Coordinates of C-alpha atoms in Angstrom, one line a residue:
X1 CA 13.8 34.8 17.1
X2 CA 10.6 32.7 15.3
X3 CA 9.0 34.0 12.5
X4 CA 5.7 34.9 14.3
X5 CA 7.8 37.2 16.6
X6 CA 9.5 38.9 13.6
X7 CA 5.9 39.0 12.0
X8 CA 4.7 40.7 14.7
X9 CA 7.0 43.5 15.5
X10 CA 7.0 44.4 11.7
X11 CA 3.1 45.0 12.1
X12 CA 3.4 46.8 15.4
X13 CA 6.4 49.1 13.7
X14 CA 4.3 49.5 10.7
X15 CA 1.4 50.6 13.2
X16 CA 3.4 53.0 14.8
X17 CA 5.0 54.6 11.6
X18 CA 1.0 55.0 10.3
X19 CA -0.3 56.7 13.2
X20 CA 3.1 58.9 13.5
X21 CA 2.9 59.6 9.4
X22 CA -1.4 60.2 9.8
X23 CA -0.7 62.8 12.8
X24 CA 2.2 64.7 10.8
X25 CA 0.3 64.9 8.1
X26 CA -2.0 66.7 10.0
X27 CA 0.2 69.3 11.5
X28 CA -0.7 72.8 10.8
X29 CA -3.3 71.9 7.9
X30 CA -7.2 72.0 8.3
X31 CA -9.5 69.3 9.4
X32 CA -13.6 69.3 8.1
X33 CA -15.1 67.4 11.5
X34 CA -18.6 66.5 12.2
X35 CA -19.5 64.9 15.3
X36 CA -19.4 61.4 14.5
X37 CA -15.9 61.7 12.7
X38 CA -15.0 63.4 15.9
X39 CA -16.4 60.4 18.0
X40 CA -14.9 57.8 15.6
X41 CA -11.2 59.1 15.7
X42 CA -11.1 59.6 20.0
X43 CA -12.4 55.8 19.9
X44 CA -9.7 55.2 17.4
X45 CA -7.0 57.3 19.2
X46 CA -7.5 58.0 23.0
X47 CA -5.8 55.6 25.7
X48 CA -8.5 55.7 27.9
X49 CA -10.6 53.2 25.8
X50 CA -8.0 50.9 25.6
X51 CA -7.0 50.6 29.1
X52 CA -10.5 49.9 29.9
X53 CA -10.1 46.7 27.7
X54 CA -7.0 45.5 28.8
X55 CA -8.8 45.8 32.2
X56 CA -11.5 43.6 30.9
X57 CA -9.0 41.1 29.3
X58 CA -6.8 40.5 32.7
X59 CA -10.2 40.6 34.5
X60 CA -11.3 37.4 32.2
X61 CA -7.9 36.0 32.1
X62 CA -8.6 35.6 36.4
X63 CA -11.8 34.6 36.1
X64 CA -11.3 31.5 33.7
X65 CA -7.9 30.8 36.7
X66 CA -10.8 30.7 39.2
X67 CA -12.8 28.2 37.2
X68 CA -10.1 26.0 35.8
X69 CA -8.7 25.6 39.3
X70 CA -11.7 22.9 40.0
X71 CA -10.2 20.9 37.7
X72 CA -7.1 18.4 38.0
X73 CA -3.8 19.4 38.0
X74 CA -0.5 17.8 37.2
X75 CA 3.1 18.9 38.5
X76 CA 6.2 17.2 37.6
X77 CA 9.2 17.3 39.9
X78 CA 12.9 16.2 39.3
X79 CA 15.4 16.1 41.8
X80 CA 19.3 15.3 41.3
X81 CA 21.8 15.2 44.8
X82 CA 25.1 13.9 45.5
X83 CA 26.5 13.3 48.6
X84 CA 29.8 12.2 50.5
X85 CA 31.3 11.3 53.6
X86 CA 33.7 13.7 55.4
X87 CA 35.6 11.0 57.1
X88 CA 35.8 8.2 53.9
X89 CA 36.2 11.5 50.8
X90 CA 35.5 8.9 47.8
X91 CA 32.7 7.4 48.9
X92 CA 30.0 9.8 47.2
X93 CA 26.4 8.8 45.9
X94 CA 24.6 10.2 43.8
X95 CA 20.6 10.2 43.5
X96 CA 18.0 11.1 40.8
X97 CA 14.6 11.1 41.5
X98 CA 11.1 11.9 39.4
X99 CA 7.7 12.4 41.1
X100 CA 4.5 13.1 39.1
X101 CA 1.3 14.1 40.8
X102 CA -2.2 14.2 39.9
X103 CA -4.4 16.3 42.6
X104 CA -8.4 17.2 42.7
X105 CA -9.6 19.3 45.3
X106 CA -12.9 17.7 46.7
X107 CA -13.8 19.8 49.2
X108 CA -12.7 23.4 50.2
X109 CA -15.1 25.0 52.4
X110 CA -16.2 27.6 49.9
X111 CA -12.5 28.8 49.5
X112 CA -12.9 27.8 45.5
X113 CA -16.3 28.9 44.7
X114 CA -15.8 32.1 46.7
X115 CA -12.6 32.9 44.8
X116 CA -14.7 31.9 41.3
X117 CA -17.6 34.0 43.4
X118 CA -15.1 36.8 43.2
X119 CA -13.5 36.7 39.9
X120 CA -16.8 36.4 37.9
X121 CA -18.3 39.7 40.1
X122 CA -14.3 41.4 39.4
X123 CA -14.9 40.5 35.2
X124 CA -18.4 41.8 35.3
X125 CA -17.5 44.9 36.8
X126 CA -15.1 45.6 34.6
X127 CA -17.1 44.6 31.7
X128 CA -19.1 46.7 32.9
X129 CA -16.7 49.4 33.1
X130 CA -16.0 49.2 29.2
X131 CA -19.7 50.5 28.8
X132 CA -18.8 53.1 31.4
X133 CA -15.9 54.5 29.6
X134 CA -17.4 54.3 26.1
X135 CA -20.2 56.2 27.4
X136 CA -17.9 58.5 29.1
X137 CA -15.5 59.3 26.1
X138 CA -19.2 59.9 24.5
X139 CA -19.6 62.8 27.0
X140 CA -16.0 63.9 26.4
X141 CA -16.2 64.3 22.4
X142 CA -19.7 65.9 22.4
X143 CA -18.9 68.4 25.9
X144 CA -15.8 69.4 23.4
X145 CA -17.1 69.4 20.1
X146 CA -20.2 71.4 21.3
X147 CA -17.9 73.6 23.9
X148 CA -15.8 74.6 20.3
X149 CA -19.3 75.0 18.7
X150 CA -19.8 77.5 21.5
X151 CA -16.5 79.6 21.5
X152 CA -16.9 80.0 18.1
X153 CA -20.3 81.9 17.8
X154 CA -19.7 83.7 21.0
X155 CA -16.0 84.7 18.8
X156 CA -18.5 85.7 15.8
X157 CA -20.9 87.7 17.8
X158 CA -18.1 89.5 19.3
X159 CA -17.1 90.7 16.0
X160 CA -20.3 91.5 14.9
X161 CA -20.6 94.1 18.1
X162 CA -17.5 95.1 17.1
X163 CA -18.4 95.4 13.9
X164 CA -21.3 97.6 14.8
X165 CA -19.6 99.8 17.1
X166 CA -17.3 100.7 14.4
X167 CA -20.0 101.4 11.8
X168 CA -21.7 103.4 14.3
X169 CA -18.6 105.5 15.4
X170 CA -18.6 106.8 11.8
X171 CA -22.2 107.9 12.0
X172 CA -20.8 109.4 15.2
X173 CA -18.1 111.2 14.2
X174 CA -19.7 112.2 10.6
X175 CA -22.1 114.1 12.5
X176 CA -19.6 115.6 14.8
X177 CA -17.5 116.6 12.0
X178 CA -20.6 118.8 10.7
X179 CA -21.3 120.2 14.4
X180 CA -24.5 118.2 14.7
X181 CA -23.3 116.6 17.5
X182 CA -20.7 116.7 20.9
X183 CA -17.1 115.6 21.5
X184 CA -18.1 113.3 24.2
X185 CA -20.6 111.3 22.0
X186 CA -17.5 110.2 19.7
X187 CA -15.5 110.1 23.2
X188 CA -18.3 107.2 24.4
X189 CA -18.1 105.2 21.1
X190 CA -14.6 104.8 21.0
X191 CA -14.4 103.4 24.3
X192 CA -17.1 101.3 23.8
X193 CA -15.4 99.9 20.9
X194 CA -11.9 99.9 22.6
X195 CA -13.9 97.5 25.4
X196 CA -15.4 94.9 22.4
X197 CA -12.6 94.8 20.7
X198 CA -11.4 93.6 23.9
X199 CA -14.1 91.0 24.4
X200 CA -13.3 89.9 21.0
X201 CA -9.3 88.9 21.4
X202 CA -11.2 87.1 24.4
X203 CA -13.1 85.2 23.0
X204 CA -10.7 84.3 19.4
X205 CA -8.3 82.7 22.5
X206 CA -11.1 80.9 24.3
X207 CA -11.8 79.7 20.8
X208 CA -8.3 78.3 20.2
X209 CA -8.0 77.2 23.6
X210 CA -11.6 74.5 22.9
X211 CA -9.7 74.1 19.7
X212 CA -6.7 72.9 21.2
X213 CA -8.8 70.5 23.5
X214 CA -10.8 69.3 20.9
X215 CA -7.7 67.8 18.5
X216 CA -6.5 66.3 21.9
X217 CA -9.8 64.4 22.6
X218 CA -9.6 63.1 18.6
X219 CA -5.7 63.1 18.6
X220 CA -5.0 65.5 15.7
X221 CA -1.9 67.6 16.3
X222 CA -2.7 71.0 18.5
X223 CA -1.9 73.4 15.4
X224 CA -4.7 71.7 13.3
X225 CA -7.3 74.0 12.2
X226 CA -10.7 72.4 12.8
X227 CA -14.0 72.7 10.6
X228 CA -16.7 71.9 12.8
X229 CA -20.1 71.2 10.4
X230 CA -22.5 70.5 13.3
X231 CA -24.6 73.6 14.6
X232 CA -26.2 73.9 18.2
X233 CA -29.7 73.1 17.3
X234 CA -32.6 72.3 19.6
X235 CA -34.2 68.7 19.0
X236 CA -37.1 68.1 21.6
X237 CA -36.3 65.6 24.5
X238 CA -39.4 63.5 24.9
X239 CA -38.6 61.6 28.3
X240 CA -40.1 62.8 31.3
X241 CA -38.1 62.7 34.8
X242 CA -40.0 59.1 36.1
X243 CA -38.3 57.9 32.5
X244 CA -35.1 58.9 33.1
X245 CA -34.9 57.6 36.9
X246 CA -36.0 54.1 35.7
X247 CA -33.7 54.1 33.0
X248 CA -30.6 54.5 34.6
X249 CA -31.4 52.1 37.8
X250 CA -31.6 49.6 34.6
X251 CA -28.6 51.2 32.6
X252 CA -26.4 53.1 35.1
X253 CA -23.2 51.2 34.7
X254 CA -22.0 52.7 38.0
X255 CA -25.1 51.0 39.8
X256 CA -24.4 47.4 38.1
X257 CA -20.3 47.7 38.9
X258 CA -21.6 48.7 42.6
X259 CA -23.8 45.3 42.7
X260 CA -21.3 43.9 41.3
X261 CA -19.0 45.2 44.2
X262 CA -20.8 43.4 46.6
X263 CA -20.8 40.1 44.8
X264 CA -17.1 40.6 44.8
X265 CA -17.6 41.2 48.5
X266 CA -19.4 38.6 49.2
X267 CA -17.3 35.8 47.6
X268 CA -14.3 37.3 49.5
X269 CA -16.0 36.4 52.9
X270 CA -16.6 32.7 52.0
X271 CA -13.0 32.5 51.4
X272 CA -12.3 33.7 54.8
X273 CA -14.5 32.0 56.5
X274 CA -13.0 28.9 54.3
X275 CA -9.9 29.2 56.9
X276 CA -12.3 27.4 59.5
X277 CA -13.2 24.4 57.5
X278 CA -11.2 21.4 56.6
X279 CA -9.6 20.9 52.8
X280 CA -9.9 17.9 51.3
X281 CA -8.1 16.8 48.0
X282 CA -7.3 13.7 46.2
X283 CA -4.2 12.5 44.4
X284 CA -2.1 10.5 43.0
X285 CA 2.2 9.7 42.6
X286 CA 4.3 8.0 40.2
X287 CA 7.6 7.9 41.9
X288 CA 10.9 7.2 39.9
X289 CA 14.7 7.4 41.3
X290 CA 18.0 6.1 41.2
X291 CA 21.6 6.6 41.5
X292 CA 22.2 7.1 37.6
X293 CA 20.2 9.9 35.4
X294 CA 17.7 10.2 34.9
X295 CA 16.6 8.1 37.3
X296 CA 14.3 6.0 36.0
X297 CA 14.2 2.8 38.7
X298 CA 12.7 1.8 41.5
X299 CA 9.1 2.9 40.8
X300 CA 6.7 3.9 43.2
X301 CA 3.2 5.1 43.3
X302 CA 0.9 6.4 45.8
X303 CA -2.6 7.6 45.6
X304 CA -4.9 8.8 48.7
X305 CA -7.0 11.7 50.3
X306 CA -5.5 14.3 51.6
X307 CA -7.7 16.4 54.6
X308 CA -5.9 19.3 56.4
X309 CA -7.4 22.0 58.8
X310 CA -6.5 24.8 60.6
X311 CA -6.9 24.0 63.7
X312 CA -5.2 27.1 65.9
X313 CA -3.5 29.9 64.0
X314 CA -3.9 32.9 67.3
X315 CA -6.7 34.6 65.7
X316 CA -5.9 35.1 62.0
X317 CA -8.5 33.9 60.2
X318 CA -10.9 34.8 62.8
X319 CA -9.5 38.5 61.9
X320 CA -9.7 37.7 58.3
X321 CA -13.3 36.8 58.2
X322 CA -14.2 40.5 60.3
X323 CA -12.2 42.3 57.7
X324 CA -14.1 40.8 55.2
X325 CA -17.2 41.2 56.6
X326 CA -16.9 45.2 57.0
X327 CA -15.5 44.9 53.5
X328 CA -18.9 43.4 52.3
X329 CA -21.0 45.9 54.4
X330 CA -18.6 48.7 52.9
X331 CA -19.8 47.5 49.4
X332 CA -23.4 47.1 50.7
X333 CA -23.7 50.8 51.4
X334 CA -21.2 52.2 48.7
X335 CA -24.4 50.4 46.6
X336 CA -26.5 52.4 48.4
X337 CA -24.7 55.9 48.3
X338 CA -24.6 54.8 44.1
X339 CA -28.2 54.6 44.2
X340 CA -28.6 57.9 46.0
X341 CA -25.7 59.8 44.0
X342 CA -27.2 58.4 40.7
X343 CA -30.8 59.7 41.5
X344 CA -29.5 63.1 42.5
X345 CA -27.4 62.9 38.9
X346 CA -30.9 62.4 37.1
X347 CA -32.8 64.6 38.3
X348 CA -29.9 67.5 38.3
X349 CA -29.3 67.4 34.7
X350 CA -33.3 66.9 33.7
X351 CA -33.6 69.9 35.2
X352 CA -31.0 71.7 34.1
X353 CA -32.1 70.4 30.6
X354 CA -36.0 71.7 31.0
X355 CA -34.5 74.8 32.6
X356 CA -32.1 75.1 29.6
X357 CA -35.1 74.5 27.0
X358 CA -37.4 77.4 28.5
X359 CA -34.2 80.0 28.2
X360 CA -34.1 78.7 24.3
X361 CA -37.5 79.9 23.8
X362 CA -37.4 83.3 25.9
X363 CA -33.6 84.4 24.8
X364 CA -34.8 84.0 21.0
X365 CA -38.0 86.3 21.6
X366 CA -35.8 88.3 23.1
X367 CA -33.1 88.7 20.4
X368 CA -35.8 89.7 18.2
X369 CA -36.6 92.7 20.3
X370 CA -33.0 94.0 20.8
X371 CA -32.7 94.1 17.3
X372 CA -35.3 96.3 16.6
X373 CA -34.5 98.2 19.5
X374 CA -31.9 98.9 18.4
X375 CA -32.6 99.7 15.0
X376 CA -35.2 102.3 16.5
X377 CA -32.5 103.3 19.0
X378 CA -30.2 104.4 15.5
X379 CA -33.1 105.8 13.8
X380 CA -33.9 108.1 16.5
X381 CA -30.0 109.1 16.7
X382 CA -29.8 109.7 13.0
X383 CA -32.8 111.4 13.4
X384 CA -31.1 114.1 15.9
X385 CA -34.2 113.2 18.8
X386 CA -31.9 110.1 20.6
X387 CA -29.5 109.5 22.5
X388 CA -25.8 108.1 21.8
X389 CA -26.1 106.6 25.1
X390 CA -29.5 105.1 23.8
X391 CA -27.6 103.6 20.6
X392 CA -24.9 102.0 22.8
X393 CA -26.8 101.0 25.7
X394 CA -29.2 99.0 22.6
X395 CA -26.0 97.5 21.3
X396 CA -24.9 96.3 24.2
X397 CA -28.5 94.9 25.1
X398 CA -28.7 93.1 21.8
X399 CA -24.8 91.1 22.1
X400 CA -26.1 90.5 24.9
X401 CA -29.9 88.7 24.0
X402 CA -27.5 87.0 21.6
X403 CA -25.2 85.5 23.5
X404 CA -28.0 84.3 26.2
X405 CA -29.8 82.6 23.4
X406 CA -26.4 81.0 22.2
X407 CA -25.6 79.8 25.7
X408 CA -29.3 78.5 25.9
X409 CA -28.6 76.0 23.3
X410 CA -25.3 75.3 24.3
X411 CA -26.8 74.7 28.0
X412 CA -29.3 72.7 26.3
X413 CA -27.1 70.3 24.2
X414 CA -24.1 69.8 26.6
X415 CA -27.2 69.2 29.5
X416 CA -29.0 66.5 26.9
X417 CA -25.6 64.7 26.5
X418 CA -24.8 64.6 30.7
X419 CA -28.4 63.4 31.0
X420 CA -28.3 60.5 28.9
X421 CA -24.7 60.1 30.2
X422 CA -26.4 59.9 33.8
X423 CA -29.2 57.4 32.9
X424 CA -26.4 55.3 31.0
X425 CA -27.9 55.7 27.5
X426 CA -25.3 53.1 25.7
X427 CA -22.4 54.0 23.6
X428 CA -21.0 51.3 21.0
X429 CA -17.5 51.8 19.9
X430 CA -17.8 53.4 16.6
X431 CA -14.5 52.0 15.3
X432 CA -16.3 48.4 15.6
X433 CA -19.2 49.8 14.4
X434 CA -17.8 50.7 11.4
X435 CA -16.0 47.6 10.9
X436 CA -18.9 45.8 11.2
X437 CA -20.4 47.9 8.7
X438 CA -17.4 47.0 6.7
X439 CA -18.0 43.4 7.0
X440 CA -21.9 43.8 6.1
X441 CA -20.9 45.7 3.0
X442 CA -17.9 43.4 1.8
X443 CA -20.4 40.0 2.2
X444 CA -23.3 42.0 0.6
X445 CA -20.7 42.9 -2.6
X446 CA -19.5 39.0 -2.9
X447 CA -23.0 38.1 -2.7
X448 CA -24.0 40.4 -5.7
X449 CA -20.7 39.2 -7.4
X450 CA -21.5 35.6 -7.0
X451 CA -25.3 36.3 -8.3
X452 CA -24.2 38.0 -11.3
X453 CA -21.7 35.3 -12.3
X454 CA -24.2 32.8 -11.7
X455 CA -26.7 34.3 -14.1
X456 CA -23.8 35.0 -16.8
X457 CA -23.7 31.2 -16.7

């Protein structure tokens, strides 16, 4: 084994034995996140972005075979036989020959620049396809990240109700105690607070369970405790729907890999129809042989045009050429369902985004009025003119306005991300970007370095 090889597997080891050591570390201890931490360690961690570049490397890898395959090639052939004579056992011969051969193709009836056709539309679509996933591992991080966000204050106002309840049952039963009020009132609130302390185990598991989810999507260990420092907020979305829709028929990436589809398509048929048209190559021999090794007499060249075509072969390129013709109009109207399904995409989450913003604004008026409803509602109990029923029923109206303005903003943030998702808003990897940054700042320090030196001189 070469040094290089050695060299290698010690850095893979060593990359392996970092990312085991980093996750372990991790394990059971807690973890301040924000989003772009988030974003930058499922970049860092999750498969999916790496297959989508291996995808583009073996994509290129055929693409420069397609091209390089105009060019010349050489083989070199060596062939070493003996032979005898049954009837006369000692007379055996032995022969060596060399042949080396120089060919160009001239002329291949579009079988050459449909397969290039082909491989190009193949390595765009996958290139394409990077975009795609980045964008799509955007959608994944912030959908967790802001699903997390949204477990945990529907947890917190759980245990505020709950909280409440209980500070309200000892009104309850104070009163009772003194006679003021009945049995069943301090029946009612007990239940009531049996059913939200209910709600709350609820929600402290869906909690843990987006928890969970979330250190898979950044690949911390599932025991990790996260600290999330992001809030749902409301930021304004300026684009209107006719902005959108043009966007993403320039930005989709699942419109540009269906185009591309049909390229592909379309460089398949000319290498079908390329059955029905003759081949011409050139080339050229240098023949060596004789009965000794390595057999290196009795040269011979040849050089000449080659032209071979199929003249009969019962129908099978004829077959090939329909195939690939319903294979291009497949592509043709898969582009056209793309078109269609992207549209309907659009305009589904715009609306779900504008229909999202209205609830932000309604939900928050409204949290402000269960609030003092309920307020009034405990005032009036206190008071010995209300209702228990009146306390709880404002209670539960109030966890309630809470919660709808909580979803609101969730509805509104996860919908903002799956819109610009759907108009193909472009996501960079952020572990390049932040190598890049790297770079930036190392040349900027070396620069400064060098200046200061310089005027020290």
């Amino acid at each position: 084994m070469n040094r290089n090889k050695l060299t290698k597997r010690f850095l893979l080891l060593s990359a392996a034995l970092t990312m085991a050591l980093g996750q372990s570390a991790f394990a059971g201890e807690t973890v301040a996140l924000n989003l772009d931490d988030a974003m930058l360690r499922a970049f860092q961690t999750n498969p999916t972005v790496s297959i989508a570049q291996y995808e583009l490397d073996s994509a290129r890898a055929s693409y420069n075979a397609a091209r390089q395959s105009r060019g010349i090639s050489i083989t070199a052939n060596h062939d070493s036989n003996r032979s005898g004579n049954n009837d006369a056992p000692k007379n055996i011969t032995n022969t060596h020959s060399n042949t080396l051969t120089a060919a160009l193709p001239i002329f291949t009836g579009g079988k050459l620049s449909g397969t290039i056709k082909q491989a190009k539309a193949n390595y765009q679509y996958n290139e394409v396809g990077v975009q795609r996933t980045y964008n799509e591992m955007r959608s994944t991080v912030t959908d967790g990240y802001f699903n997390m966000l949204q477990a945990d204050n529907i947890q917190k106002l759980s245990a505020e109700s709950v909280t409440r309840l209980e500070d309200h049952l000892k009104n309850v039963q104070a009163q009772y105690d003194v006679g003021v009020v009945a049995k069943v009132d301090v029946l009612r609130s007990q239940v009531e607070l049996a059913n939200a302390k209910q709600t709350l185990i609820q929600a402290e598991n869906a909690y843990q369970v987006a928890e969970a989810n979330m250190n898979k999507i950044v690949g911390l260990p599932m025991d990790t405790t996260l600290k999330l420092d992001n809030l749902l907020v409301y930021n304004a979305y300026d684009k209107n729907m006719d902005d959108c829709l043009a966007y993403a028929a320039e930005h989709r990436p699942e419109l540009m890999q269906a185009k591309y589809g049909v390229d592909a398509a379309k460089g398949a048929l000319l290498v079908a129809r390329s059955g029905h048209m003759p081949q011409v190559s050139a080339s050229a021999t240098q023949a060596l042989g004789s009965d000794h090794w390595l057999g290196d007499n009795r040269t011979k060249w040849y050089a000449g045009i080659n032209v071979k075509m199929n003249v009969f072969d019962t129908g099978v390129t004829l077959s090939k050429i329909h195939g690939a013709e319903a294979d291009l109009k497949k592509a043709e109207e898969t582009y056209r369902n793309t078109v269609d399904s992207v549209n309907l995409d659009v305009r589904s989450n715009y609306l779900g985004l504008r229909e999202a913003e209205k609830r932000i604004s309604t939900t928050k008026l409204a949290v402000e009025q269960a609030d003092e409803d309920y307020r009034i509602a405990q005032l009036r109990y206190m008071s010995g003119v209300g209702t228990n029923t009146d306390v709880l029923d404002a209670q539960v109206a109030l966890t309630q306005a809470k919660t709808n303005y909580t979803k609101a903003l969730y509805d509104y943030n996860t919908s903002k991300t799956a819109l610009e998702t759907s108009i193909g808003v472009p996501m960079s990897n952020p572990a390049t970007a932040v190598k890049v940054q790297a770079a930036k700042t190392a040349k900027a320090v070396k620069a400064t370095e060098a200046a200061t030196e310089e005027a020290a001189k």
